[in-house]
């Protein structure tokens, strides 16, 4: 007689095996019982999840009743699958084996495998479910996520554990690629769910949670358009193919030294990714934006972000009491602030418009640190006309100021002050970087600088082209070092529309 704890649905009752993946086990159980994959198996539950497979698998991990029913249906034991239960922490992650795991870490329904492990054990290993695990330490090879015969992506949304759902190729016979020892070690660190050991600009190594290492892996897998658009996708890694995840593993492997991840080694990767920002004539423009991106979008400690974006320690702005040896001047009234900053009333009003400075209530002195911040803004965050020409890469005519439409002067009250803000220029650069595909190959490229030689207003031509690019009218373009705006290349066929629009044709 069947034990009373059994739920109907399975003729073949298979126990979970040590180290086996939850979706891998469900696929094995479904195949043994004649179901068409995991979806068919789940449909036999009393209250089956009815959403797409990726969400259903995530729901399984965080639902004790569903896991109990699956255990009862599989082997007649409601406790059998509770080892996979993850207590939900927040909308972004769950606690699994005492470790906070971001939902984006699970490859669902995408899957990956080691053919040799599959041949040896006939199960899918649990660590393969994690997108930050990209190699197999047992056999020293890179994992595979696509069928070599038909190139179809391997997925848990299939009917056979061992075979491709498209062409039927047996995964156990797939060829593999040998992985470097560094890559094997990085994947092993993630697979073991161990705490993350790292070093910033300070000498002493530090220890953080596993989730910190995952955040770092995810950052290294992002593309230029993520950084340029100031977006940090909630769902990214779980949908990312293996070659891109292997790239992140390689980068991390270069930073792992004596069992510690040297975060400063990653600064060269960030600098290369955001390389166009190096054209801005401010030494820290690139690092400043990268630091802003990480601190605003990723839950990393500031010292971690600072080490990732700069190999050298970032300068720390001195406070007023340090500059004035503990006795900063007490300045009251707008006139005193204007004299301290060396500006006029128009410039002071512009600082207020930019929220750089605010006038204290009557009788109260200015905060010296606020005045110093305004002083730094005037010195470091405004580009002179000569610097703008350097950024444009072509001569600028200020009468009429063709280049100022997309990069307006910082102080419209004063027509003689043609300076523009770093923020305005950087916005244009980021818009271009967001749309730039580094792999673009133009058939008949024309450099904007060369196109301007036919005109009396070079800057107008460049800015017209940029306007067409950022609005999507021109979708294919390339960009070459030193990454001035004049170094942008477009198809020759776009030249006429650029020239006509720039010159009023």
Short mmCIF file of C-alpha atoms in Angstrom, two decimals:
data_model
loop_
_atom_site.label_atom_id
_atom_site.label_comp_id
_atom_site.label_asym_id
_atom_site.label_seq_id
_atom_site.Cartn_x
_atom_site.Cartn_y
_atom_site.Cartn_z
CA UNK A 1 0.00 0.00 0.00
CA UNK A 2 1.26 3.49 -0.89
CA UNK A 3 2.28 5.60 2.16
CA UNK A 4 -0.30 8.22 3.02
CA UNK A 5 2.19 11.07 2.59
CA UNK A 6 2.53 10.45 -1.15
CA UNK A 7 0.92 12.82 -3.62
CA UNK A 8 -0.12 11.34 -6.97
CA UNK A 9 1.89 12.28 -10.03
CA UNK A 10 5.02 10.12 -10.12
CA UNK A 11 5.38 6.42 -10.89
CA UNK A 12 9.17 6.55 -10.60
CA UNK A 13 10.10 7.97 -7.19
CA UNK A 14 13.64 9.32 -7.42
CA UNK A 15 15.51 10.72 -4.40
CA UNK A 16 17.61 13.87 -4.71
CA UNK A 17 21.32 13.16 -4.99
CA UNK A 18 24.17 14.93 -3.22
CA UNK A 19 25.14 18.19 -4.91
CA UNK A 20 22.27 18.03 -7.40
CA UNK A 21 20.63 21.16 -8.74
CA UNK A 22 16.95 21.73 -7.90
CA UNK A 23 15.84 22.39 -11.51
CA UNK A 24 18.20 19.63 -12.67
CA UNK A 25 16.53 17.21 -10.27
CA UNK A 26 13.06 18.29 -11.39
CA UNK A 27 14.08 17.72 -15.01
CA UNK A 28 15.42 14.25 -14.16
CA UNK A 29 12.25 13.43 -12.23
CA UNK A 30 10.03 14.71 -15.03
CA UNK A 31 11.84 12.68 -17.68
CA UNK A 32 11.69 9.50 -15.60
CA UNK A 33 7.92 9.92 -15.24
CA UNK A 34 7.14 10.76 -18.84
CA UNK A 35 6.41 14.45 -18.36
CA UNK A 36 7.32 16.97 -21.06
CA UNK A 37 9.89 18.77 -18.93
CA UNK A 38 9.63 20.66 -15.66
CA UNK A 39 6.47 22.51 -16.72
CA UNK A 40 4.61 19.23 -17.12
CA UNK A 41 5.84 17.94 -13.77
CA UNK A 42 4.79 21.09 -11.91
CA UNK A 43 1.34 20.92 -13.49
CA UNK A 44 0.72 17.75 -11.47
CA UNK A 45 1.00 19.63 -8.16
CA UNK A 46 -2.21 20.38 -6.23
CA UNK A 47 -1.62 24.13 -6.59
CA UNK A 48 0.87 24.43 -9.47
CA UNK A 49 2.71 27.66 -10.29
CA UNK A 50 1.26 28.91 -13.55
CA UNK A 51 3.82 31.54 -14.53
CA UNK A 52 6.71 31.24 -16.96
CA UNK A 53 9.36 28.74 -15.96
CA UNK A 54 11.98 31.24 -14.75
CA UNK A 55 9.51 32.80 -12.29
CA UNK A 56 8.09 29.41 -11.29
CA UNK A 57 11.57 28.14 -10.36
CA UNK A 58 12.21 31.29 -8.33
CA UNK A 59 8.85 30.84 -6.62
CA UNK A 60 9.73 27.24 -5.80
CA UNK A 61 12.90 28.27 -3.98
CA UNK A 62 11.01 30.68 -1.73
CA UNK A 63 7.85 28.59 -1.14
CA UNK A 64 8.04 25.96 1.58
CA UNK A 65 4.56 24.53 0.76
CA UNK A 66 5.48 24.00 -2.90
CA UNK A 67 8.73 22.28 -1.96
CA UNK A 68 6.89 20.08 0.54
CA UNK A 69 4.35 19.02 -2.07
CA UNK A 70 7.10 18.27 -4.57
CA UNK A 71 8.89 16.15 -1.99
CA UNK A 72 5.67 14.26 -1.23
CA UNK A 73 5.06 13.69 -4.94
CA UNK A 74 8.68 12.64 -5.61
CA UNK A 75 9.47 10.29 -2.69
CA UNK A 76 6.60 10.62 -0.23
CA UNK A 77 8.57 12.86 2.11
CA UNK A 78 7.59 16.51 2.59
CA UNK A 79 11.04 17.24 4.07
CA UNK A 80 12.99 15.85 1.13
CA UNK A 81 13.47 19.08 -0.86
CA UNK A 82 13.50 21.64 1.94
CA UNK A 83 17.28 21.95 1.59
CA UNK A 84 16.51 24.20 -1.39
CA UNK A 85 14.26 26.54 0.58
CA UNK A 86 15.40 30.17 0.47
CA UNK A 87 13.86 32.56 3.00
CA UNK A 88 13.01 35.75 1.13
CA UNK A 89 15.02 38.71 2.38
CA UNK A 90 13.78 41.45 0.02
CA UNK A 91 12.67 41.95 -3.57
CA UNK A 92 16.26 41.58 -4.78
CA UNK A 93 17.50 38.49 -2.95
CA UNK A 94 16.89 35.55 -0.63
CA UNK A 95 18.81 33.78 2.10
CA UNK A 96 20.15 30.42 0.95
CA UNK A 97 22.35 28.32 3.26
CA UNK A 98 22.78 31.43 5.40
CA UNK A 99 24.00 33.54 2.46
CA UNK A 100 22.16 36.43 0.79
CA UNK A 101 21.86 35.49 -2.89
CA UNK A 102 20.63 38.06 -5.38
CA UNK A 103 17.76 36.79 -7.54
CA UNK A 104 19.84 37.83 -10.56
CA UNK A 105 22.46 35.22 -9.59
CA UNK A 106 20.25 32.26 -10.59
CA UNK A 107 20.31 31.14 -14.21
CA UNK A 108 16.61 30.50 -14.78
CA UNK A 109 15.54 29.07 -17.16
CA UNK A 110 18.95 29.31 -18.88
CA UNK A 111 21.29 26.49 -17.92
CA UNK A 112 24.93 25.49 -18.22
CA UNK A 113 26.82 22.28 -17.68
CA UNK A 114 30.09 20.39 -17.76
CA UNK A 115 29.76 17.49 -20.24
CA UNK A 116 32.30 15.39 -18.35
CA UNK A 117 30.49 15.82 -15.02
CA UNK A 118 27.21 14.97 -16.69
CA UNK A 119 28.75 11.81 -18.14
CA UNK A 120 30.26 10.83 -14.77
CA UNK A 121 27.35 11.52 -12.43
CA UNK A 122 24.24 11.81 -14.67
CA UNK A 123 23.06 14.85 -12.70
CA UNK A 124 23.30 18.63 -13.04
CA UNK A 125 25.44 20.15 -10.30
CA UNK A 126 23.93 22.73 -7.98
CA UNK A 127 26.65 25.36 -8.47
CA UNK A 128 25.91 25.46 -12.21
CA UNK A 129 22.68 27.31 -11.39
CA UNK A 130 24.75 30.37 -10.40
CA UNK A 131 25.64 32.72 -13.25
CA UNK A 132 28.90 33.75 -11.55
CA UNK A 133 30.13 30.13 -11.72
CA UNK A 134 31.49 29.67 -15.25
CA UNK A 135 34.02 26.82 -14.99
CA UNK A 136 34.22 23.27 -13.64
CA UNK A 137 36.95 22.81 -11.07
CA UNK A 138 36.60 19.00 -11.18
CA UNK A 139 37.67 18.77 -14.82
CA UNK A 140 39.41 22.13 -15.29
CA UNK A 141 37.20 23.28 -18.17
CA UNK A 142 34.84 26.09 -19.04
CA UNK A 143 31.16 25.26 -18.72
CA UNK A 144 28.94 25.20 -21.80
CA UNK A 145 25.59 26.91 -22.33
CA UNK A 146 24.95 26.14 -26.00
CA UNK A 147 24.70 23.07 -28.18
CA UNK A 148 27.74 22.80 -30.48
CA UNK A 149 25.65 21.15 -33.19
CA UNK A 150 22.79 23.63 -33.59
CA UNK A 151 23.98 26.53 -31.35
CA UNK A 152 20.70 26.47 -29.39
CA UNK A 153 20.99 27.85 -25.88
CA UNK A 154 20.81 25.18 -23.21
CA UNK A 155 17.77 25.73 -21.02
CA UNK A 156 15.90 24.01 -18.21
CA UNK A 157 12.84 24.41 -20.38
CA UNK A 158 13.54 21.11 -22.15
CA UNK A 159 12.34 17.51 -21.92
CA UNK A 160 15.64 15.59 -21.72
CA UNK A 161 18.37 15.86 -19.11
CA UNK A 162 21.10 14.62 -21.46
CA UNK A 163 20.05 15.89 -24.88
CA UNK A 164 19.56 19.14 -26.78
CA UNK A 165 15.89 20.03 -27.06
CA UNK A 166 16.35 21.18 -30.67
CA UNK A 167 18.62 18.67 -32.43
CA UNK A 168 18.94 15.85 -29.88
CA UNK A 169 22.73 16.06 -29.51
CA UNK A 170 23.96 14.21 -26.41
CA UNK A 171 25.54 16.78 -24.07
CA UNK A 172 27.86 14.16 -22.59
CA UNK A 173 29.89 14.05 -25.79
CA UNK A 174 30.37 17.79 -26.18
CA UNK A 175 33.91 19.12 -26.57
CA UNK A 176 35.21 21.42 -23.82
CA UNK A 177 37.69 24.28 -23.49
CA UNK A 178 40.42 24.17 -20.84
CA UNK A 179 40.05 26.98 -18.29
CA UNK A 180 42.95 28.87 -16.72
CA UNK A 181 43.77 28.18 -13.09
CA UNK A 182 42.79 31.72 -12.18
CA UNK A 183 39.34 31.31 -13.70
CA UNK A 184 38.88 27.97 -11.94
CA UNK A 185 39.73 29.59 -8.63
CA UNK A 186 37.28 32.47 -9.13
CA UNK A 187 34.43 30.08 -9.95
CA UNK A 188 35.38 27.91 -7.00
CA UNK A 189 35.14 30.93 -4.69
CA UNK A 190 31.61 31.63 -5.87
CA UNK A 191 30.56 27.97 -5.84
CA UNK A 192 31.71 27.52 -2.25
CA UNK A 193 29.54 30.47 -1.13
CA UNK A 194 32.53 31.67 0.89
CA UNK A 195 32.95 35.22 2.16
CA UNK A 196 34.62 37.69 -0.16
CA UNK A 197 38.21 38.69 0.69
CA UNK A 198 39.37 41.93 -0.90
CA UNK A 199 41.74 44.86 -0.56
CA UNK A 200 41.02 48.51 -1.37
CA UNK A 201 43.57 51.32 -1.12
CA UNK A 202 44.37 50.34 2.45
CA UNK A 203 47.03 47.72 3.12
CA UNK A 204 44.96 45.42 5.33
CA UNK A 205 42.74 42.89 3.51
CA UNK A 206 39.05 43.02 4.37
CA UNK A 207 36.28 40.45 4.37
CA UNK A 208 32.80 41.06 3.00
CA UNK A 209 29.73 38.93 2.30
CA UNK A 210 29.41 36.64 -0.72
CA UNK A 211 26.93 39.15 -2.17
CA UNK A 212 29.71 41.77 -2.39
CA UNK A 213 31.68 39.47 -4.68
CA UNK A 214 28.56 38.85 -6.76
CA UNK A 215 27.94 42.60 -7.10
CA UNK A 216 31.49 42.97 -8.34
CA UNK A 217 31.05 40.15 -10.86
CA UNK A 218 27.85 41.76 -12.12
CA UNK A 219 29.53 45.15 -12.46
CA UNK A 220 32.27 43.59 -14.61
CA UNK A 221 29.64 42.00 -16.86
CA UNK A 222 27.88 45.29 -17.64
CA UNK A 223 28.17 46.90 -21.04
CA UNK A 224 29.10 50.47 -21.89
CA UNK A 225 25.47 51.45 -22.48
CA UNK A 226 24.59 50.52 -18.87
CA UNK A 227 27.27 52.84 -17.48
CA UNK A 228 26.53 55.61 -19.98
CA UNK A 229 22.78 55.57 -19.37
CA UNK A 230 23.31 55.44 -15.59
CA UNK A 231 21.22 52.29 -15.30
CA UNK A 232 21.88 49.20 -13.20
CA UNK A 233 19.56 46.45 -14.48
CA UNK A 234 17.76 44.37 -11.89
CA UNK A 235 17.72 41.40 -14.26
CA UNK A 236 20.95 41.10 -16.20
CA UNK A 237 23.21 38.22 -15.27
CA UNK A 238 20.46 35.58 -15.31
CA UNK A 239 19.93 36.37 -19.00
CA UNK A 240 23.60 36.76 -19.95
CA UNK A 241 25.25 34.19 -22.18
CA UNK A 242 28.31 32.30 -21.01
CA UNK A 243 30.95 34.09 -23.16
CA UNK A 244 30.09 37.43 -21.50
CA UNK A 245 30.15 35.85 -18.04
CA UNK A 246 33.46 34.20 -18.83
CA UNK A 247 34.86 37.65 -19.62
CA UNK A 248 33.92 38.82 -16.12
CA UNK A 249 35.57 35.72 -14.66
CA UNK A 250 38.80 36.46 -16.56
CA UNK A 251 38.88 40.04 -15.32
CA UNK A 252 38.36 38.94 -11.72
CA UNK A 253 41.06 36.30 -12.11
CA UNK A 254 43.61 39.01 -12.92
CA UNK A 255 42.72 40.76 -9.66
CA UNK A 256 43.00 37.71 -7.39
CA UNK A 257 46.43 37.76 -5.74
CA UNK A 258 47.40 35.51 -2.80
CA UNK A 259 43.76 34.65 -2.01
CA UNK A 260 42.71 38.31 -1.97
CA UNK A 261 40.94 40.29 -4.69
CA UNK A 262 42.97 43.44 -5.33
CA UNK A 263 40.21 45.84 -6.38
CA UNK A 264 42.69 48.42 -7.68
CA UNK A 265 43.56 45.98 -10.47
CA UNK A 266 40.06 46.53 -11.87
CA UNK A 267 40.58 50.26 -12.46
CA UNK A 268 42.16 49.62 -15.87
CA UNK A 269 39.00 47.77 -16.97
CA UNK A 270 36.81 50.72 -15.95
CA UNK A 271 39.16 53.18 -17.65
CA UNK A 272 39.09 51.19 -20.90
CA UNK A 273 35.30 50.85 -20.84
CA UNK A 274 34.73 54.58 -20.27
CA UNK A 275 37.71 55.65 -22.37
CA UNK A 276 35.93 58.46 -24.31
CA UNK A 277 35.63 60.43 -21.05
CA UNK A 278 39.42 60.70 -21.02
CA UNK A 279 39.04 63.33 -23.75
CA UNK A 280 37.60 65.77 -21.22
CA UNK A 281 40.42 68.04 -20.04
CA UNK A 282 40.03 67.17 -16.36
CA UNK A 283 42.25 64.48 -14.89
CA UNK A 284 39.55 62.93 -12.71
CA UNK A 285 36.54 63.30 -15.04
CA UNK A 286 36.36 59.58 -15.81
CA UNK A 287 36.94 58.41 -12.24
CA UNK A 288 34.47 60.95 -10.92
CA UNK A 289 31.67 59.70 -13.14
CA UNK A 290 32.49 56.03 -12.48
CA UNK A 291 32.45 56.69 -8.74
CA UNK A 292 29.11 58.48 -9.00
CA UNK A 293 27.70 55.56 -11.00
CA UNK A 294 28.77 52.90 -8.50
CA UNK A 295 27.81 54.77 -5.35
CA UNK A 296 24.40 55.75 -6.76
CA UNK A 297 23.44 52.41 -8.34
CA UNK A 298 25.22 49.63 -6.49
CA UNK A 299 25.16 48.98 -2.78
CA UNK A 300 28.94 49.07 -2.43
CA UNK A 301 30.91 50.79 0.34
CA UNK A 302 32.47 54.00 -0.97
CA UNK A 303 36.00 52.78 -0.36
CA UNK A 304 35.25 49.71 -2.50
CA UNK A 305 33.90 51.86 -5.35
CA UNK A 306 36.89 54.21 -5.10
CA UNK A 307 39.33 51.30 -5.44
CA UNK A 308 37.46 49.91 -8.45
CA UNK A 309 37.62 53.19 -10.38
CA UNK A 310 41.13 54.37 -9.50
CA UNK A 311 44.37 52.50 -8.90
CA UNK A 312 45.69 55.44 -6.89
CA UNK A 313 43.94 56.84 -3.86
CA UNK A 314 41.43 59.48 -4.91
CA UNK A 315 42.16 62.94 -3.53
CA UNK A 316 40.13 64.01 -0.54
CA UNK A 317 38.83 67.56 -0.50
CA UNK A 318 40.19 69.47 2.47
CA UNK A 319 37.64 71.01 4.80
CA UNK A 320 37.64 74.64 5.81
CA UNK A 321 38.99 74.08 9.31
CA UNK A 322 41.93 72.15 7.81
CA UNK A 323 42.77 74.82 5.24
CA UNK A 324 42.52 77.66 7.74
CA UNK A 325 44.21 75.80 10.62
CA UNK A 326 41.04 75.55 12.63
CA UNK A 327 40.12 79.23 12.23
CA UNK A 328 38.10 79.61 9.02
CA UNK A 329 36.87 83.14 8.28
CA UNK A 330 33.30 83.98 9.19
CA UNK A 331 31.77 85.74 6.20
CA UNK A 332 28.38 87.37 6.28
CA UNK A 333 26.52 88.88 3.37
CA UNK A 334 26.54 88.28 -0.36
CA UNK A 335 29.25 90.89 -0.95
CA UNK A 336 31.67 89.02 1.29
CA UNK A 337 31.02 85.74 -0.57
CA UNK A 338 31.45 87.45 -3.94
CA UNK A 339 34.80 88.91 -2.89
CA UNK A 340 35.97 85.54 -1.54
CA UNK A 341 35.07 83.80 -4.81
CA UNK A 342 36.36 86.60 -7.03
CA UNK A 343 33.18 86.82 -9.09
CA UNK A 344 30.43 89.31 -9.89
CA UNK A 345 26.72 89.37 -9.09
CA UNK A 346 25.81 87.61 -12.35
CA UNK A 347 28.12 84.71 -11.61
CA UNK A 348 26.80 84.50 -8.03
CA UNK A 349 23.24 84.26 -9.38
CA UNK A 350 24.35 81.49 -11.76
CA UNK A 351 25.86 79.56 -8.84
CA UNK A 352 22.49 79.74 -7.16
CA UNK A 353 20.80 78.45 -10.32
CA UNK A 354 23.15 75.48 -10.29
CA UNK A 355 22.43 74.84 -6.58
CA UNK A 356 26.12 75.24 -5.90
CA UNK A 357 25.56 77.91 -3.29
CA UNK A 358 22.68 79.30 -1.28
CA UNK A 359 22.45 82.55 0.64
CA UNK A 360 22.20 82.03 4.41
CA UNK A 361 19.30 83.48 6.34
CA UNK A 362 19.78 87.06 7.42
CA UNK A 363 22.61 87.53 9.89
CA UNK A 364 24.00 84.01 9.56
CA UNK A 365 27.51 83.46 8.14
CA UNK A 366 28.28 81.31 5.09
CA UNK A 367 29.39 77.74 5.65
CA UNK A 368 33.05 77.89 4.63
CA UNK A 369 32.84 74.40 3.12
CA UNK A 370 29.98 75.53 0.88
CA UNK A 371 32.10 78.46 -0.31
CA UNK A 372 35.04 76.14 -0.98
CA UNK A 373 32.73 73.83 -2.96
CA UNK A 374 31.62 76.81 -5.06
CA UNK A 375 35.26 77.75 -5.56
CA UNK A 376 36.06 74.23 -6.81
CA UNK A 377 33.06 74.33 -9.14
CA UNK A 378 34.29 77.56 -10.75
CA UNK A 379 37.80 76.17 -11.13
CA UNK A 380 37.17 72.54 -12.07
CA UNK A 381 33.64 72.19 -13.43
CA UNK A 382 33.66 74.89 -16.10
CA UNK A 383 35.41 74.60 -19.46
CA UNK A 384 36.89 77.65 -21.13
CA UNK A 385 36.43 78.28 -24.83
CA UNK A 386 39.93 76.92 -25.49
CA UNK A 387 39.08 73.74 -23.59
CA UNK A 388 35.82 73.42 -25.49
CA UNK A 389 37.72 73.62 -28.75
CA UNK A 390 40.01 70.88 -27.46
CA UNK A 391 36.96 68.72 -26.72
CA UNK A 392 35.35 69.47 -30.08
CA UNK A 393 38.51 68.72 -32.01
CA UNK A 394 37.61 71.44 -34.54
CA UNK A 395 37.73 75.26 -34.49
CA UNK A 396 34.85 76.98 -32.70
CA UNK A 397 33.15 80.09 -34.01
CA UNK A 398 31.43 81.97 -31.20
CA UNK A 399 29.58 84.31 -33.54
CA UNK A 400 27.15 82.67 -33.91
CA UNK A 401 27.87 80.14 -31.10
CA UNK A 402 26.84 77.03 -33.08
CA UNK A 403 28.17 74.61 -30.51
CA UNK A 404 26.16 76.00 -27.60
CA UNK A 405 22.76 74.50 -28.44
CA UNK A 406 23.56 71.12 -26.89
CA UNK A 407 26.16 72.49 -24.47
CA UNK A 408 24.74 75.83 -23.26
CA UNK A 409 26.85 78.34 -21.39
CA UNK A 410 26.72 77.90 -17.66
CA UNK A 411 25.71 81.56 -17.07
CA UNK A 412 23.10 82.74 -19.61
CA UNK A 413 22.88 86.07 -17.77
CA UNK A 414 26.34 86.99 -19.00
CA UNK A 415 26.75 86.68 -22.77
CA UNK A 416 30.46 87.39 -22.57
CA UNK A 417 31.04 84.30 -20.40
CA UNK A 418 31.18 81.43 -22.89
CA UNK A 419 32.21 78.75 -20.41
CA UNK A 420 30.17 75.54 -20.34
CA UNK A 421 29.79 73.09 -17.47
CA UNK A 422 31.52 69.76 -17.25
CA UNK A 423 28.08 68.28 -16.59
CA UNK A 424 26.71 69.56 -19.92
CA UNK A 425 29.68 68.26 -21.89
CA UNK A 426 29.66 64.96 -20.04
CA UNK A 427 25.95 64.52 -20.80
CA UNK A 428 26.68 64.78 -24.52
CA UNK A 429 29.50 62.27 -24.20
CA UNK A 430 27.33 59.83 -22.25
CA UNK A 431 24.54 60.09 -24.81
CA UNK A 432 27.04 59.17 -27.52
CA UNK A 433 28.59 56.38 -25.47
CA UNK A 434 25.16 54.91 -24.77
CA UNK A 435 24.54 54.56 -28.51
CA UNK A 436 28.05 53.59 -29.58
CA UNK A 437 28.65 49.99 -30.60
CA UNK A 438 32.40 49.35 -30.43
CA UNK A 439 32.03 46.56 -32.98
CA UNK A 440 30.56 48.87 -35.63
CA UNK A 441 32.27 48.57 -39.01
CA UNK A 442 31.42 51.34 -41.46
CA UNK A 443 31.56 50.71 -45.21
CA UNK A 444 32.56 54.25 -46.24
CA UNK A 445 33.54 56.10 -43.06
CA UNK A 446 33.89 59.86 -42.92
CA UNK A 447 35.44 61.58 -39.91
CA UNK A 448 33.50 64.61 -38.71
CA UNK A 449 36.69 66.65 -38.49
CA UNK A 450 37.30 66.03 -42.21
CA UNK A 451 33.70 66.84 -43.04
CA UNK A 452 34.03 70.26 -41.40
CA UNK A 453 36.87 71.28 -43.71
CA UNK A 454 34.26 72.05 -46.37
CA UNK A 455 32.51 74.64 -44.20
CA UNK A 456 33.04 77.96 -42.45
CA UNK A 457 31.42 76.71 -39.23
CA UNK A 458 33.13 73.45 -38.22
CA UNK A 459 31.51 73.26 -34.78
CA UNK A 460 28.04 73.56 -36.36
CA UNK A 461 28.72 70.50 -38.50
CA UNK A 462 29.95 68.45 -35.56
CA UNK A 463 27.01 69.38 -33.34
CA UNK A 464 24.52 68.71 -36.14
CA UNK A 465 25.94 65.20 -36.52
CA UNK A 466 25.81 64.64 -32.76
CA UNK A 467 22.18 65.79 -32.69
CA UNK A 468 21.32 63.28 -35.42
CA UNK A 469 23.11 60.51 -33.51
CA UNK A 470 21.50 61.11 -30.12
CA UNK A 471 18.03 61.38 -31.66
CA UNK A 472 18.52 58.15 -33.58
CA UNK A 473 18.48 59.65 -37.07
CA UNK A 474 22.04 58.34 -37.48
CA UNK A 475 22.32 54.92 -35.84
CA UNK A 476 25.65 53.62 -37.07
CA UNK A 477 28.79 55.47 -36.13
CA UNK A 478 32.27 54.76 -34.87
CA UNK A 479 34.60 56.64 -32.56
CA UNK A 480 38.37 56.64 -32.49
CA UNK A 481 41.00 57.92 -30.06
CA UNK A 482 41.65 60.55 -28.83
CA UNK A 483 37.82 60.70 -28.68
CA UNK A 484 37.23 64.33 -29.40
CA UNK A 485 33.81 64.96 -30.93
CA UNK A 486 35.51 65.56 -34.26
CA UNK A 487 36.90 62.01 -34.12
CA UNK A 488 33.43 60.51 -34.60
CA UNK A 489 33.01 58.69 -37.90
CA UNK A 490 29.77 58.26 -39.84
CA UNK A 491 28.84 56.67 -43.13
CA UNK A 492 29.66 58.88 -46.09
CA UNK A 493 26.02 58.68 -47.18
CA UNK A 494 25.05 60.71 -44.09
CA UNK A 495 27.35 63.63 -45.01
CA UNK A 496 24.83 65.54 -47.09
CA UNK A 497 22.09 65.57 -44.44
CA UNK A 498 24.63 66.64 -41.81
CA UNK A 499 25.95 69.52 -43.91
CA UNK A 500 22.53 70.72 -45.03
CA UNK A 501 21.14 70.74 -41.51
CA UNK A 502 24.20 72.42 -40.04
CA UNK A 503 24.38 75.18 -42.63
CA UNK A 504 20.66 75.81 -42.99
CA UNK A 505 20.32 74.00 -46.31
#
